[in-house]
Amino acid sequence: MNLFNVYPLYNITPVKALNCKIIDKNGVEYLDLYGGHGVISIGHTHPEYVSKLKNQLDNIGFYSNAIQNPLQVELAEKLGKLSGLKDYSLFLCSSGAEANENALKLASFHNGKSRVIAFDNSFHGRTSAAVAATDNKKIVAPINAQQVVTFLPLNNIELVEAELKKGDVTCVIIEGIQGVGGLDEGTTEFFQALEKVCAKYDVVLILDEVQSGYGRSGKFFAHQHHNIKADIISLAKGMGNGFPIGGILISPKFTASYGLLGTTFGGSHLACAAGIAVLEVIDKEKLMANVNEVYTYFLKAIKAVPEVVKVKGKGLMLGAEFAFDVSELRKKLIIEKHIFTGNANNKNLLRILPPLTIKKTDIDTFIVALKETLAELK
Ligand code: PLP
């Protein structure tokens, strides 16, 4: 049987990984500034994470959400403490798309409406609010036929309010910082006005923090840079450091009832063990402080590279924008310099989204390699 061929692949086969390093089947070592697309938060194969997962697997890996699982309670408590959102509740699932699907459903159940407002260039997974970018064409893919998605430009509150006034909008879904779309983000003024208009028209504000959450922006959630409160926050990626786990944080204005949401795999013992290990390491190793320190260092270094026209993003969710398509640059960095970086729908953007454990010396390695490669491409 062949694999359904939807991913263009580099000819590299990783077989081992350690913190910010990946080793391929030929023993070649790579610096990971990509983190499997922002998934690796506490570093590959972190010893505490590995031992927690192994121990858990020796005991019980999975049972059922119909039976008590104290690990879910422990995870929720730790997450509430570290994010500062102790009064929110947690519903666990297994991926970012599933988190957003549940957020959209919950919004509709809450206010009985169905139209969704999302933003140009946003990405919310393969969900009702999905826009898949293929060769820069937008394919709007509604899964639930009743759910219509209206896309608006970021940072235009008048256009948002004009739609909310129509009375049929259930929710606005917005990323803390746009990931796949290319690191555009709402201004503080926009986020604060959005919070107000959503409350005014009984519209649920969903913050998609699947990529920008879990400390990546330098605060636990990127929207916390703007001093706003979301009604629902969706999570995944960094939450499990590679173990598939996702969830939504739900504000106290929602009331739970039996059967309202549900999942088979979400919140398994093994997933919770991974999630707890991640939170413990983020806390113990003060990884958010590291994010902010490395961010300041990176900014200074990257701004000194003359070919960089703009730096986008926050913390360790960063992009260097060039005046040309970076595909060749990215390829040379991987193949010749052995450094993984990320891409975006914006073809001129080279993305940096490493494990949150990255060190300044790794940034030095990257900057030297970048300068050399840019010189070769001239
Ligand atoms: N939301 C955002 C902001 C994302 O970046 C992604 C994935 O890149 C998703 C949702 C979908 O997550 P998953 O691929 O786990 O379904």
mmCIF file of C-alpha atoms and ligand atoms in Angstrom, residues 37 95-98 100 123-126 175 180 208 210-211 236-237, ligand 1:
data_model
loop_
_atom_site.group_PDB
_atom_site.id
_atom_site.type_symbol
_atom_site.label_atom_id
_atom_site.label_comp_id
_atom_site.label_asym_id
_atom_site.label_seq_id
_atom_site.Cartn_x
_atom_site.Cartn_y
_atom_site.Cartn_z
ATOM 1 C CA HIS A 37 5.940 22.920 13.509
ATOM 2 C CA SER A 95 -5.472 17.533 18.287
ATOM 3 C CA GLY A 96 -5.755 21.184 17.338
ATOM 4 C CA ALA A 97 -8.508 20.580 14.780
ATOM 5 C CA GLU A 98 -10.525 18.644 17.330
ATOM 6 C CA ASN A 100 -11.353 24.004 17.471
ATOM 7 C CA PHE A 123 -5.490 28.658 9.959
ATOM 8 C CA HIS A 124 -7.588 26.642 12.382
ATOM 9 C CA GLY A 125 -6.822 23.106 11.235
ATOM 10 C CA ARG A 126 -9.002 20.989 8.979
ATOM 11 C CA GLU A 175 -5.202 33.057 16.538
ATOM 12 C CA VAL A 180 0.660 29.039 9.051
ATOM 13 C CA ASP A 208 -6.925 29.648 18.885
ATOM 14 C CA VAL A 210 -2.891 25.833 19.265
ATOM 15 C CA GLN A 211 0.401 27.167 17.933
ATOM 16 C CA ALA A 236 -2.647 21.435 21.232
ATOM 17 C CA LYS A 237 0.898 21.346 19.717
HETATM 18 N N1 PLP B 1 -4.903 25.909 14.837
HETATM 19 C C1 PLP B 1 -3.710 26.435 14.536
HETATM 20 C C2 PLP B 1 -3.439 27.865 14.877
HETATM 21 C C3 PLP B 1 -2.714 25.665 13.927
HETATM 22 O O1 PLP B 1 -1.529 26.203 13.624
HETATM 23 C C4 PLP B 1 -2.993 24.311 13.653
HETATM 24 C C5 PLP B 1 -1.983 23.456 12.997
HETATM 25 O O2 PLP B 1 -1.008 23.905 12.439
HETATM 26 C C6 PLP B 1 -4.257 23.795 13.981
HETATM 27 C C7 PLP B 1 -5.177 24.623 14.576
HETATM 28 C C8 PLP B 1 -4.585 22.371 13.704
HETATM 29 O O3 PLP B 1 -3.957 21.530 14.591
HETATM 30 P P1 PLP B 1 -3.848 19.958 14.269
HETATM 31 O O4 PLP B 1 -2.944 19.832 13.083
HETATM 32 O O5 PLP B 1 -3.313 19.365 15.532
HETATM 33 O O6 PLP B 1 -5.221 19.492 13.967
#
